[in-house]
mmCIF file with all atom_site columns, C-alpha atoms in Angstrom:
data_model
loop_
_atom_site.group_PDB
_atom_site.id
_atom_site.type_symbol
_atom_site.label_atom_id
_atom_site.label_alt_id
_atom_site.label_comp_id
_atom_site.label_asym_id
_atom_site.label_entity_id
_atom_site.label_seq_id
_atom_site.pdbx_PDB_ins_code
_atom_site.Cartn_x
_atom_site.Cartn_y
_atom_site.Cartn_z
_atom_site.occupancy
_atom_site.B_iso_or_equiv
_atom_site.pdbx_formal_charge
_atom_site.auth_seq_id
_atom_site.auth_comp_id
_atom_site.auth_asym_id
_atom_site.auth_atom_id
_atom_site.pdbx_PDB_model_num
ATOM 1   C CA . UNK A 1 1   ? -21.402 -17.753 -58.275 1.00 0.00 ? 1   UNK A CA 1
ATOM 2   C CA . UNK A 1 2   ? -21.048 -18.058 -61.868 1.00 0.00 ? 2   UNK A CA 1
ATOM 3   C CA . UNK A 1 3   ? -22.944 -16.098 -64.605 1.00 0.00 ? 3   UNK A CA 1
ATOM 4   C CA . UNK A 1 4   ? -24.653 -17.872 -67.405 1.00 0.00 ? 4   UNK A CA 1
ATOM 5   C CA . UNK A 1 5   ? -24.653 -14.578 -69.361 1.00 0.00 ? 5   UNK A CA 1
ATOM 6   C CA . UNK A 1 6   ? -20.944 -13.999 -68.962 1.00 0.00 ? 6   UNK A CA 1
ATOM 7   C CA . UNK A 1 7   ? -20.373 -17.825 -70.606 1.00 0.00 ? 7   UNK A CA 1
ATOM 8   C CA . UNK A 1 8   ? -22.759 -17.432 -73.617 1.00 0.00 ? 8   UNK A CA 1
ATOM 9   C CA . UNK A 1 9   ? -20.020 -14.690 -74.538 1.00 0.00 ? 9   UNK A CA 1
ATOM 10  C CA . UNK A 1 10  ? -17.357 -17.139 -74.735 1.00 0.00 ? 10  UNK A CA 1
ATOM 11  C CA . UNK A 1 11  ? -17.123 -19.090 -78.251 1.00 0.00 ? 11  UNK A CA 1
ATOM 12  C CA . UNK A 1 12  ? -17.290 -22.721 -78.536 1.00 0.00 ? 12  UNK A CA 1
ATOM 13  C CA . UNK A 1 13  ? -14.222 -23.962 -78.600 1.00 0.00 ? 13  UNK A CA 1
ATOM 14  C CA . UNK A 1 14  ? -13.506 -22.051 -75.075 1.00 0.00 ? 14  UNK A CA 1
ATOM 15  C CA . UNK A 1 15  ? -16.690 -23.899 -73.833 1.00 0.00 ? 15  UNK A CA 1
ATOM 16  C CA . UNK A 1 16  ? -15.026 -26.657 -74.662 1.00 0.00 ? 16  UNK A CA 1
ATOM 17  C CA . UNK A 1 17  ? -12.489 -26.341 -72.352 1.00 0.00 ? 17  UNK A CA 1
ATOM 18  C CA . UNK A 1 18  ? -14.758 -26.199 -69.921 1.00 0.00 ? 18  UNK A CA 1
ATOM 19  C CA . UNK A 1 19  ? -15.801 -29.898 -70.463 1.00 0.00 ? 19  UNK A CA 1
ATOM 20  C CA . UNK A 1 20  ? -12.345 -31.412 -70.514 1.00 0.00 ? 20  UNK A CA 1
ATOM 21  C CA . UNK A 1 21  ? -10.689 -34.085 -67.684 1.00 0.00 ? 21  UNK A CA 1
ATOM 22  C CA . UNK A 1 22  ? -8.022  -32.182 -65.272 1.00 0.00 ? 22  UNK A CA 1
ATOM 23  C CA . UNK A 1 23  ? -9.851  -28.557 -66.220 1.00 0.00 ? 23  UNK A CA 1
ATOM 24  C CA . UNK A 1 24  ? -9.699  -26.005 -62.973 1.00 0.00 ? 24  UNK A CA 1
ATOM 25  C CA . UNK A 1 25  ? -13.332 -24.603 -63.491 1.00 0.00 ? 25  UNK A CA 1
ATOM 26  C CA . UNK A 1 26  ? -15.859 -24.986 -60.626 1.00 0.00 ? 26  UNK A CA 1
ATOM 27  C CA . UNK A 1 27  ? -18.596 -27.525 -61.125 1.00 0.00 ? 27  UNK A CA 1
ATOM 28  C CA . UNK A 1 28  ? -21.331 -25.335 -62.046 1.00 0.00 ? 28  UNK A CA 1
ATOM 29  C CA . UNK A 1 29  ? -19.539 -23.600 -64.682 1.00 0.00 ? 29  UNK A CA 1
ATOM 30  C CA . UNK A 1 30  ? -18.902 -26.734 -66.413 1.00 0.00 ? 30  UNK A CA 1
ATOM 31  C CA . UNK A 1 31  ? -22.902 -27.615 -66.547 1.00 0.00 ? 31  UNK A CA 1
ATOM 32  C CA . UNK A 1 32  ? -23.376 -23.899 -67.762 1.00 0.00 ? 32  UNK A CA 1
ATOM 33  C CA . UNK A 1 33  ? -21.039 -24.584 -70.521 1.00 0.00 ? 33  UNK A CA 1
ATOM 34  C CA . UNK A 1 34  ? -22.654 -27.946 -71.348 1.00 0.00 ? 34  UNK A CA 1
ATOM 35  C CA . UNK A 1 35  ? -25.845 -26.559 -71.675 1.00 0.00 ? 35  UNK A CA 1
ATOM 36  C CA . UNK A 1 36  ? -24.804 -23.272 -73.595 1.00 0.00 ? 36  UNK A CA 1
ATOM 37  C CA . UNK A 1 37  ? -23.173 -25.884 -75.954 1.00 0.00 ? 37  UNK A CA 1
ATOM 38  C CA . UNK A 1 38  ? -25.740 -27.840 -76.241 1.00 0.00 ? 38  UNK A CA 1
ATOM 39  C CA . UNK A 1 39  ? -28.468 -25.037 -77.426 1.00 0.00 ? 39  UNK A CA 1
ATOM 40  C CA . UNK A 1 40  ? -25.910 -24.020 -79.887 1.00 0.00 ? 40  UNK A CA 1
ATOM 41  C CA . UNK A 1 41  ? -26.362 -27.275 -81.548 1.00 0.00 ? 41  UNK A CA 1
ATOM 42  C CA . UNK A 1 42  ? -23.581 -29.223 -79.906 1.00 0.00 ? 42  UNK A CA 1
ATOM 43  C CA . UNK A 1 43  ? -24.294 -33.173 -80.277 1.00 0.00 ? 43  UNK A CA 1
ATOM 44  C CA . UNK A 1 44  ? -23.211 -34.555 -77.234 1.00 0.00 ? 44  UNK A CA 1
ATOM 45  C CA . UNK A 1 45  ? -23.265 -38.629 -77.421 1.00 0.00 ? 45  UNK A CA 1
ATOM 46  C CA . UNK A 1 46  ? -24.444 -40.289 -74.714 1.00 0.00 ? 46  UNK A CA 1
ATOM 47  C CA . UNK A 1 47  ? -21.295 -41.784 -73.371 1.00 0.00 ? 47  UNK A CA 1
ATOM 48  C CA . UNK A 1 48  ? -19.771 -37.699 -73.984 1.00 0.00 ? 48  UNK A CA 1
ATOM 49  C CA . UNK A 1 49  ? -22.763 -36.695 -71.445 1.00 0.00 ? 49  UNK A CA 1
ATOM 50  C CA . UNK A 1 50  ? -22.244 -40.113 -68.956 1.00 0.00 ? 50  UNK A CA 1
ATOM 51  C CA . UNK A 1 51  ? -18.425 -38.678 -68.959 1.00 0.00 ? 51  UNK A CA 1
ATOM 52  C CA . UNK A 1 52  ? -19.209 -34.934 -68.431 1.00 0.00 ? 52  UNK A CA 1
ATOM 53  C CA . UNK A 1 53  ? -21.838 -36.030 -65.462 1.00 0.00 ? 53  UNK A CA 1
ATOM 54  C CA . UNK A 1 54  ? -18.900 -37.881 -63.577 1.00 0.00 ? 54  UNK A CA 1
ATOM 55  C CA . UNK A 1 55  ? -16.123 -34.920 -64.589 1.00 0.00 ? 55  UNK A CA 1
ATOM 56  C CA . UNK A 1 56  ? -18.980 -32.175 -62.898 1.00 0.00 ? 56  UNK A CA 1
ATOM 57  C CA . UNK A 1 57  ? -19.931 -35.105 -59.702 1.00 0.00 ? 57  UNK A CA 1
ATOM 58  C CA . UNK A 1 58  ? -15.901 -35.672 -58.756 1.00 0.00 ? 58  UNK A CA 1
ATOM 59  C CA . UNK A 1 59  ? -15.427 -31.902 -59.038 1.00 0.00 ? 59  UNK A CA 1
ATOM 60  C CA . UNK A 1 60  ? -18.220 -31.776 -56.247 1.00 0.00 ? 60  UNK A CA 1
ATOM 61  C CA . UNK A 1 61  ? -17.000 -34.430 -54.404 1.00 0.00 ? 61  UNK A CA 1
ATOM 62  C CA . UNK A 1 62  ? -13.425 -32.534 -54.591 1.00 0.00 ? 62  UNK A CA 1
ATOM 63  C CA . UNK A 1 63  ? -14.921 -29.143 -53.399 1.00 0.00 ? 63  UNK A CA 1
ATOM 64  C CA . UNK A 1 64  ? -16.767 -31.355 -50.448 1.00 0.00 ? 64  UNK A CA 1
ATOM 65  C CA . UNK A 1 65  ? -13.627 -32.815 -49.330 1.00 0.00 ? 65  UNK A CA 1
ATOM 66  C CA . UNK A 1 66  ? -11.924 -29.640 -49.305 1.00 0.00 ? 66  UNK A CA 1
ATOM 67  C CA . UNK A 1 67  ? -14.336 -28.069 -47.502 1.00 0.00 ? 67  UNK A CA 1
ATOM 68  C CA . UNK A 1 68  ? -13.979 -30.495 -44.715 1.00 0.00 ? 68  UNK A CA 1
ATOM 69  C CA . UNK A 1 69  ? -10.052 -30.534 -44.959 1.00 0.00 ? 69  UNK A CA 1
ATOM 70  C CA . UNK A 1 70  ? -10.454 -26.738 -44.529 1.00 0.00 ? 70  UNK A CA 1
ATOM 71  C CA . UNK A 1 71  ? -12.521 -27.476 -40.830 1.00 0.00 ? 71  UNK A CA 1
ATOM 72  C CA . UNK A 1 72  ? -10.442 -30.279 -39.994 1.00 0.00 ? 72  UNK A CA 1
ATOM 73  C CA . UNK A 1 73  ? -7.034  -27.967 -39.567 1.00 0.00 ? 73  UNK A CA 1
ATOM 74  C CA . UNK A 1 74  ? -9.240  -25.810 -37.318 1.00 0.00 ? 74  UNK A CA 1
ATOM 75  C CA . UNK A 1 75  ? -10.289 -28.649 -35.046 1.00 0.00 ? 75  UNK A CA 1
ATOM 76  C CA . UNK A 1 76  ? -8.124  -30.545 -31.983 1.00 0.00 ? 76  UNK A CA 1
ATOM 77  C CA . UNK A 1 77  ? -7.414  -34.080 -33.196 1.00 0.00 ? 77  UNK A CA 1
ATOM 78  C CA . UNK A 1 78  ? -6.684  -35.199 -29.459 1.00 0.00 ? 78  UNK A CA 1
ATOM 79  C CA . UNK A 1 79  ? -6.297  -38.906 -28.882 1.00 0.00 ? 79  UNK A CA 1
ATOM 80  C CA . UNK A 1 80  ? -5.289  -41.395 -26.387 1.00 0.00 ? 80  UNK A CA 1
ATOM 81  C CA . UNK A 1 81  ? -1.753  -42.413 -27.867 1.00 0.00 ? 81  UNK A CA 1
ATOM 82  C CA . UNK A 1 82  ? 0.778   -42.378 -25.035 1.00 0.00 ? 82  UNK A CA 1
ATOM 83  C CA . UNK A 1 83  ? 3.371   -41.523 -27.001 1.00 0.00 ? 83  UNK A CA 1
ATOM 84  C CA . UNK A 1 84  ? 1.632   -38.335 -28.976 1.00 0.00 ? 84  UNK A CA 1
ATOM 85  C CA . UNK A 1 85  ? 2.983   -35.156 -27.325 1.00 0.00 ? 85  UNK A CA 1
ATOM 86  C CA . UNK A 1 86  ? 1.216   -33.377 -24.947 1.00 0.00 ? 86  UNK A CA 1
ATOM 87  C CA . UNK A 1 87  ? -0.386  -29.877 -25.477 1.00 0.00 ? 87  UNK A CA 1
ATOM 88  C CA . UNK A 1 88  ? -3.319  -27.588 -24.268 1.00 0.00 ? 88  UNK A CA 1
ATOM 89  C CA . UNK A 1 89  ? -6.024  -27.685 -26.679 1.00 0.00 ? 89  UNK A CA 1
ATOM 90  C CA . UNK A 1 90  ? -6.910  -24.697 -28.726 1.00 0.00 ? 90  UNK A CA 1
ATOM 91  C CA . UNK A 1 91  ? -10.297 -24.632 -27.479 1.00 0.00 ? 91  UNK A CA 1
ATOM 92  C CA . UNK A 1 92  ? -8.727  -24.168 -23.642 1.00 0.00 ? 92  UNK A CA 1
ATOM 93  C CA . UNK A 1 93  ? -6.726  -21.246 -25.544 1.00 0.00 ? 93  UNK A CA 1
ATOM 94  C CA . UNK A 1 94  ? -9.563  -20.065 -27.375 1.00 0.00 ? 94  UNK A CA 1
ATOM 95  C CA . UNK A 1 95  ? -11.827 -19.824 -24.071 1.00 0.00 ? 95  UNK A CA 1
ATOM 96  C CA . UNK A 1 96  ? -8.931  -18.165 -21.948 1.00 0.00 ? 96  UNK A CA 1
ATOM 97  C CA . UNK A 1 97  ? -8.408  -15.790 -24.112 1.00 0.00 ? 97  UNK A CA 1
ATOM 98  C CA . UNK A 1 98  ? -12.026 -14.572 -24.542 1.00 0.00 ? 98  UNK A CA 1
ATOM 99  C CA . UNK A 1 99  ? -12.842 -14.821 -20.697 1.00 0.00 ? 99  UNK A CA 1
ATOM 100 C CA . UNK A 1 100 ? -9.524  -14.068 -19.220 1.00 0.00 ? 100 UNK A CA 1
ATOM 101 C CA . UNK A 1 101 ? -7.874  -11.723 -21.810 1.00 0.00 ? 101 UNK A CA 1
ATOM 102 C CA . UNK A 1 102 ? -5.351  -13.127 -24.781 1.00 0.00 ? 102 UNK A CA 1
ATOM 103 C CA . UNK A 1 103 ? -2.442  -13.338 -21.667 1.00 0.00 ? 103 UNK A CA 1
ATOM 104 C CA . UNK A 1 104 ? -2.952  -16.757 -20.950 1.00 0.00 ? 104 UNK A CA 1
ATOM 105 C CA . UNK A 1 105 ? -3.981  -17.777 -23.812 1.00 0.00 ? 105 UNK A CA 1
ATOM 106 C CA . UNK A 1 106 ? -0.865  -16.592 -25.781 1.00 0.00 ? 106 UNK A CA 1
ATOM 107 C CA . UNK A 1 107 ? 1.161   -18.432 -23.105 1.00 0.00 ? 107 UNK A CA 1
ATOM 108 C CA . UNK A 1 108 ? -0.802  -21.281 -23.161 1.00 0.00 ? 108 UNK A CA 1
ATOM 109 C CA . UNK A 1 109 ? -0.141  -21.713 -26.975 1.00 0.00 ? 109 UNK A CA 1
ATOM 110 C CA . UNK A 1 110 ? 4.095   -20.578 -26.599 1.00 0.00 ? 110 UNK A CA 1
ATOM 111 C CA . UNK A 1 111 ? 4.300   -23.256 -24.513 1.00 0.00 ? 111 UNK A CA 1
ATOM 112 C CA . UNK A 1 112 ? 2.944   -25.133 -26.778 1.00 0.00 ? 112 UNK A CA 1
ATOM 113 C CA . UNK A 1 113 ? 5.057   -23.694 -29.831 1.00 0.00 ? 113 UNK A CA 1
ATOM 114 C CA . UNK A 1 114 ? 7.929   -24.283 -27.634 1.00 0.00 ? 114 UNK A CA 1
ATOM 115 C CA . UNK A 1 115 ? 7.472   -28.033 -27.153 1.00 0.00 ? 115 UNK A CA 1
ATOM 116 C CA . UNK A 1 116 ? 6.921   -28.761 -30.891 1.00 0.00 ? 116 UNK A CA 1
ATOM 117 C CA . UNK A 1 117 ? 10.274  -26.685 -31.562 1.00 0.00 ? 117 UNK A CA 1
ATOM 118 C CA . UNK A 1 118 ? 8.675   -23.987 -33.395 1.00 0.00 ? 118 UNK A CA 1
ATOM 119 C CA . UNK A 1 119 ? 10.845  -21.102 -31.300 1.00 0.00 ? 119 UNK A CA 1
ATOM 120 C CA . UNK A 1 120 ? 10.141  -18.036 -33.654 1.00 0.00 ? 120 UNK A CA 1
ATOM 121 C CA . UNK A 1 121 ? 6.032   -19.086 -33.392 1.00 0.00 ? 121 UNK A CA 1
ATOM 122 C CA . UNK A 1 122 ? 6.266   -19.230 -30.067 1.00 0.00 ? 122 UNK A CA 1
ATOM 123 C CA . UNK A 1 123 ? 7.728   -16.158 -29.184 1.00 0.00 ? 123 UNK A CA 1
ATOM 124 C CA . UNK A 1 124 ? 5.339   -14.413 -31.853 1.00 0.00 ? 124 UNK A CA 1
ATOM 125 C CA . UNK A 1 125 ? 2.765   -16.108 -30.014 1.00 0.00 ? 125 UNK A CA 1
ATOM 126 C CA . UNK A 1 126 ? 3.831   -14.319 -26.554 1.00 0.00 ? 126 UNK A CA 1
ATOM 127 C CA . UNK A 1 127 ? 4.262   -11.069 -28.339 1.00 0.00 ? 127 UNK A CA 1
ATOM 128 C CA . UNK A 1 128 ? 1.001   -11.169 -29.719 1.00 0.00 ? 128 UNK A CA 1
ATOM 129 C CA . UNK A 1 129 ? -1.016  -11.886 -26.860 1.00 0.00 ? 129 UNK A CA 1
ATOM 130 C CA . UNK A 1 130 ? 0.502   -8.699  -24.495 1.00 0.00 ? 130 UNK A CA 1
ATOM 131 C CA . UNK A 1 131 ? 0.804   -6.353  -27.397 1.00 0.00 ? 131 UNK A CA 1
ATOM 132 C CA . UNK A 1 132 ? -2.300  -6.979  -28.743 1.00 0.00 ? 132 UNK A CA 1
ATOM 133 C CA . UNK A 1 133 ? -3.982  -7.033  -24.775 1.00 0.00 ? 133 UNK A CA 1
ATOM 134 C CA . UNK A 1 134 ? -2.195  -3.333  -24.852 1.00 0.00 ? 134 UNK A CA 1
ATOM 135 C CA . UNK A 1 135 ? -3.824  -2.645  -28.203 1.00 0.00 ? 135 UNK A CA 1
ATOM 136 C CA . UNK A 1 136 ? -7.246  -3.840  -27.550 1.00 0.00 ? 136 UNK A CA 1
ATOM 137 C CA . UNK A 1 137 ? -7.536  -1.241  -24.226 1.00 0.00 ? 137 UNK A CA 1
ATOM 138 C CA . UNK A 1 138 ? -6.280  1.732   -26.460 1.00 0.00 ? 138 UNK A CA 1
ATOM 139 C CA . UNK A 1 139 ? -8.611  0.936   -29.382 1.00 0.00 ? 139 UNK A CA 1
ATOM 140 C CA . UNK A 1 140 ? -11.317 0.426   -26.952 1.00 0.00 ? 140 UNK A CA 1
ATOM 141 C CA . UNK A 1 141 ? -10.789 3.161   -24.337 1.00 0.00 ? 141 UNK A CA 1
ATOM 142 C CA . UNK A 1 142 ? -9.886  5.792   -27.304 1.00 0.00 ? 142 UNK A CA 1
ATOM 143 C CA . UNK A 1 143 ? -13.229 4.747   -29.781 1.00 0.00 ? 143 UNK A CA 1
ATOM 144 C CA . UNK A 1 144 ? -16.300 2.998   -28.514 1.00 0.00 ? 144 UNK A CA 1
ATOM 145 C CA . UNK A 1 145 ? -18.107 3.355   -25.564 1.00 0.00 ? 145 UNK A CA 1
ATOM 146 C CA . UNK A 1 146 ? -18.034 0.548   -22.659 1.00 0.00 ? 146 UNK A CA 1
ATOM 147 C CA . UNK A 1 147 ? -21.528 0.743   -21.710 1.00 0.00 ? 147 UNK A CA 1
ATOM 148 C CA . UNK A 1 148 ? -23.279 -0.658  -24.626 1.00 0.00 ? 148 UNK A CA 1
ATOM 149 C CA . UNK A 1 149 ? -25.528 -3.702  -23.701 1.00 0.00 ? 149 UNK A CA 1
ATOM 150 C CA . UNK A 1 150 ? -25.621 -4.308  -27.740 1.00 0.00 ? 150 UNK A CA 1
ATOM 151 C CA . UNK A 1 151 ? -24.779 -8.569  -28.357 1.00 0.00 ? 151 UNK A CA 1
ATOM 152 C CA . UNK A 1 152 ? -22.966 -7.116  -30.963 1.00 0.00 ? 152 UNK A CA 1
ATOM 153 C CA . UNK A 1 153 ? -20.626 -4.244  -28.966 1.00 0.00 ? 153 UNK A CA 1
ATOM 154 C CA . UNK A 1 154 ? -17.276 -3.855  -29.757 1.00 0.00 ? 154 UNK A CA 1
ATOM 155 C CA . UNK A 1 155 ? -15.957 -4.900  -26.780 1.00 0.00 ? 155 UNK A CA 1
ATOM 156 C CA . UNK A 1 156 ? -16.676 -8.618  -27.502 1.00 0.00 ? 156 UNK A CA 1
ATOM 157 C CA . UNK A 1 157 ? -15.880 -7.917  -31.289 1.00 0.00 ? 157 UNK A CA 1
ATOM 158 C CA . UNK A 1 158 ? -12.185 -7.010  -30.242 1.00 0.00 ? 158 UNK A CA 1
ATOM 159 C CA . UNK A 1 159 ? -12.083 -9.131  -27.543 1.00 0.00 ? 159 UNK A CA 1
ATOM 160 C CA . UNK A 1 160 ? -12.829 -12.489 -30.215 1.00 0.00 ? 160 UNK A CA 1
ATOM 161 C CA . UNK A 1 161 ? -10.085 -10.892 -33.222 1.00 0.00 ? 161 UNK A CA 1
ATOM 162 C CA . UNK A 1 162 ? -7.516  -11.724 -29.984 1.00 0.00 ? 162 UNK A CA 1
ATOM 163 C CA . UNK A 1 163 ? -8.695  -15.013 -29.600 1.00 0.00 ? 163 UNK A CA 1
ATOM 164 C CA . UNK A 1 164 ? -8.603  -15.571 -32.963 1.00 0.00 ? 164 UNK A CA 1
ATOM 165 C CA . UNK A 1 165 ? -5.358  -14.633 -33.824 1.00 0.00 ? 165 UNK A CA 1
ATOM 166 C CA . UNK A 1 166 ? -4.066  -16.883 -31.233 1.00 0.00 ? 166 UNK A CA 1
ATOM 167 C CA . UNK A 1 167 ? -5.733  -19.642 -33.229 1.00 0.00 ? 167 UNK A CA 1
ATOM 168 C CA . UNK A 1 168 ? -4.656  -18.514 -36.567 1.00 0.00 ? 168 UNK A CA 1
ATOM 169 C CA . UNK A 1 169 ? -0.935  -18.717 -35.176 1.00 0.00 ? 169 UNK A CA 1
ATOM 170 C CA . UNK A 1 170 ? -1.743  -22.059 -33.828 1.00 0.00 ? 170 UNK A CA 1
ATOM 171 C CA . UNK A 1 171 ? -3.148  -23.169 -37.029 1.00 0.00 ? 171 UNK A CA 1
ATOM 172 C CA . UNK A 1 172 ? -0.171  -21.810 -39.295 1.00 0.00 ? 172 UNK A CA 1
ATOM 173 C CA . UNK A 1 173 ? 2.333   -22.893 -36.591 1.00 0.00 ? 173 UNK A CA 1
ATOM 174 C CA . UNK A 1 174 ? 1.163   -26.431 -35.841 1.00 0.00 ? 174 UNK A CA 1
ATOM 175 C CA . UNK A 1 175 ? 1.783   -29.619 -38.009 1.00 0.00 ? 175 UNK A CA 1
ATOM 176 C CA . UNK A 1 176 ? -1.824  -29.986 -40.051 1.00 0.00 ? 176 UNK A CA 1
ATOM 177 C CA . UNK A 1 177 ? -3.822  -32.467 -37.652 1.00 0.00 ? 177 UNK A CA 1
ATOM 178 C CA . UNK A 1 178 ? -1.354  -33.189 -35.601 1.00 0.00 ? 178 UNK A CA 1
ATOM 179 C CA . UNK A 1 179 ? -2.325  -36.180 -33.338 1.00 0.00 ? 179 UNK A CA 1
ATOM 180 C CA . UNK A 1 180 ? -1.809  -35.335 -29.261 1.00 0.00 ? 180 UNK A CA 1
ATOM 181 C CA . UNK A 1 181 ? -2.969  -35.840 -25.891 1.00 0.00 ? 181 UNK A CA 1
ATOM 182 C CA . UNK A 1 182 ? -4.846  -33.143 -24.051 1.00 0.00 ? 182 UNK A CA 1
ATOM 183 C CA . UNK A 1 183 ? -2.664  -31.744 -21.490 1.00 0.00 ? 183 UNK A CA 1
ATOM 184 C CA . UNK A 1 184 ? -3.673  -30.827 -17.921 1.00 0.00 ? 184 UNK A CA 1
ATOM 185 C CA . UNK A 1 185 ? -6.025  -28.293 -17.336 1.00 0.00 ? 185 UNK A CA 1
ATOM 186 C CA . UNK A 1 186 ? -3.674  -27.291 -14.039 1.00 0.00 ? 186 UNK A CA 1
ATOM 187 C CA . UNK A 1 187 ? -1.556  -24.755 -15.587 1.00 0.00 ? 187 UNK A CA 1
ATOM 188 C CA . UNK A 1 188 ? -4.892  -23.181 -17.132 1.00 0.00 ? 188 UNK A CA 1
ATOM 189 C CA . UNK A 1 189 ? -6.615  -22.786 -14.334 1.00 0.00 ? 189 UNK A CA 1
ATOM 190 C CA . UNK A 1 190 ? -3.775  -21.329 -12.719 1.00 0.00 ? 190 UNK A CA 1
ATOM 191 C CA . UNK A 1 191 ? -3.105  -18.837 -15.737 1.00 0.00 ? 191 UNK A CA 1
ATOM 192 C CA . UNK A 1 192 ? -7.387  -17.877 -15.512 1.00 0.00 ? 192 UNK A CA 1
ATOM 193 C CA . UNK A 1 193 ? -6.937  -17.633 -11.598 1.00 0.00 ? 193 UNK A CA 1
ATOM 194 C CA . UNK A 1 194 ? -3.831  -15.413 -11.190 1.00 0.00 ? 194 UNK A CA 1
ATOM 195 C CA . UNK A 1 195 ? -5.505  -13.022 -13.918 1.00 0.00 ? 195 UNK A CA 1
ATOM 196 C CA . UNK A 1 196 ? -9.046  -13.260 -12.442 1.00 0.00 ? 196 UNK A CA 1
ATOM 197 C CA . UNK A 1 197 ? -7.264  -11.560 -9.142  1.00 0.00 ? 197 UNK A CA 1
ATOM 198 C CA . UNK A 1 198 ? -5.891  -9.067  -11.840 1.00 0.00 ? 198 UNK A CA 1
ATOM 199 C CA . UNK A 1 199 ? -8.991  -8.436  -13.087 1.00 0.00 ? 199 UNK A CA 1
ATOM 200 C CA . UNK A 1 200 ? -10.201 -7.538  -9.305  1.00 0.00 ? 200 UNK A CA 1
ATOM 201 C CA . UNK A 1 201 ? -7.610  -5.464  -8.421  1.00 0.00 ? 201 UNK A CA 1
ATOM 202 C CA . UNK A 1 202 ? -7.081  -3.579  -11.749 1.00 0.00 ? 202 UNK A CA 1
ATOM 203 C CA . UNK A 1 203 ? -10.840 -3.790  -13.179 1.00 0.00 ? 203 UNK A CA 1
ATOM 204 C CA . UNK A 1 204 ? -10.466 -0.050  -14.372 1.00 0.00 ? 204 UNK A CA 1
ATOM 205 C CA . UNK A 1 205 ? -7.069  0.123   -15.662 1.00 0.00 ? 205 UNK A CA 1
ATOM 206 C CA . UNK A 1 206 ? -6.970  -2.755  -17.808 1.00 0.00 ? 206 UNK A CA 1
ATOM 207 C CA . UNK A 1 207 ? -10.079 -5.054  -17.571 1.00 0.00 ? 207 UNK A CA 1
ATOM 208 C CA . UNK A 1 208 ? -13.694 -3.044  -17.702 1.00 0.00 ? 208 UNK A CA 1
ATOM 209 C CA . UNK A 1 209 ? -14.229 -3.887  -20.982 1.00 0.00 ? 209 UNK A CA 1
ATOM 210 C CA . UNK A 1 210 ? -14.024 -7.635  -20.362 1.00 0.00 ? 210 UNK A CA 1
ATOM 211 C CA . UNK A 1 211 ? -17.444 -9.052  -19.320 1.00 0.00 ? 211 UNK A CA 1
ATOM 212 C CA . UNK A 1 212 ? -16.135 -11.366 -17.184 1.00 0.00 ? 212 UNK A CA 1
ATOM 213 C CA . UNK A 1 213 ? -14.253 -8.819  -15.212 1.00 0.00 ? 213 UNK A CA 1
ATOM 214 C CA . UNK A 1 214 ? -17.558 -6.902  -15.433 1.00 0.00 ? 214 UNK A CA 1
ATOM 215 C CA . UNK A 1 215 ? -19.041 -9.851  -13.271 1.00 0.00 ? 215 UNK A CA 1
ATOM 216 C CA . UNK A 1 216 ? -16.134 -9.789  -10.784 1.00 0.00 ? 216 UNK A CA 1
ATOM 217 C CA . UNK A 1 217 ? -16.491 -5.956  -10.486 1.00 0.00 ? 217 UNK A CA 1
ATOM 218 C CA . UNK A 1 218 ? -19.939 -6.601  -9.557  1.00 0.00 ? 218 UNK A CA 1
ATOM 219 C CA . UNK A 1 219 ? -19.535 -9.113  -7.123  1.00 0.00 ? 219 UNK A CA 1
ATOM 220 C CA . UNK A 1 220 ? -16.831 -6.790  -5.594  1.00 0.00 ? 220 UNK A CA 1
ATOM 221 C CA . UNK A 1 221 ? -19.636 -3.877  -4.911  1.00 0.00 ? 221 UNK A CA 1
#
């Protein structure tokens, strides 16, 4: 947010460089230093303010677009282009991961990695998601309490920073919106299967801080 008070301390002439084409200042901070100018006596002409108004709506247009550029990398630009490559989307990562631990999702995404050559992502992908599936049961079983019933209990907090560190690789790792087809859900499944039988045979050594597994516990009793 920028301060009015913090520009009247500036003198003119660095107002002024608020005002001119190609200048890195936000929007707003170039209307504060319009008006500022102006009460100090400044004569703007009225082509000089038609100018500044377009110079302060571009800059907004510019923040707009970045905005969306920034959600854009984030999303899956799948599409029906038979020759785009094939991969599993990061929302089938994302959702593995917070359901079925960051194990399948972290091999989910390295096989991913893998197929777009990116070997050293791919393998830091893998490491991630069993080191930090390790990490999360220490942090967990050493400094909160599993029986909170809280929306906001740490298990779930934890549980999403995996998830999301999966996607952060994927984002870093991956060509920005890169075009491809979904792949099949068939390995997926598989992955969420084989460690939903885990999850019923191991429910207190690795997975009773995972709701899901919770459920599966339950349904076991």
């Amino acid at each position: 947010m920028v301060s009015k008070n913090v520009l009247r301390k500036l003198s003119n002439q660095e107002l002024e460089s608020y005002l001119k084409e190609g200048n890195r200042f936000v929007p707003e901070a170039v209307q504060i230093a319009f008006e500022i100018l102006e009460e100090r006596g400044r004569i703007f002409s009225e082509q000089e303010k038609t100018a500044l108004q377009q110079l302060i709506q571009n800059k907004k247009e510019e923040e707009v677009a970045k905005r969306i550029e920034e959600v854009e990398v984030w999303k899956d630009h799948i599409t029906e282009d038979p020759e785009a490559v094939k991969l599993y989307s990061r929302r089938t990562i994302f959702v593995s991961s917070v359901f079925f631990s960051p194990i399948p999702g972290s091999i989910l995404l390295f096989l991913n990695l893998v197929k777009l050559k990116k070997y050293l992502a791919s393998f830091l992908a893998l490491a991630f998601g069993f080191l930090f599936f390790m990490f999360q049961k220490y942090v967990l079983a050493s400094h909160f309490d599993f029986g909170t019933t809280s929306r906001y209990s740490p298990e779930i907090g934890v549980i999403a920073v995996g998830a999301l560190g999966l996607l952060v690789i994927s984002v870093l790792a991956t060509p920005k919106k890169l075009p491809y087809r979904a792949e099949s859900y068939i390995l997926p499944v598989i992955l969420c299967a084989g460690t939903a039988v885990l999850m019923y045979f191991y429910f207190q050594e690795w997975f009773s801080f995972y709701p899901f597994a919770r459920a599966i516990h339950l349904f076991r009793q």
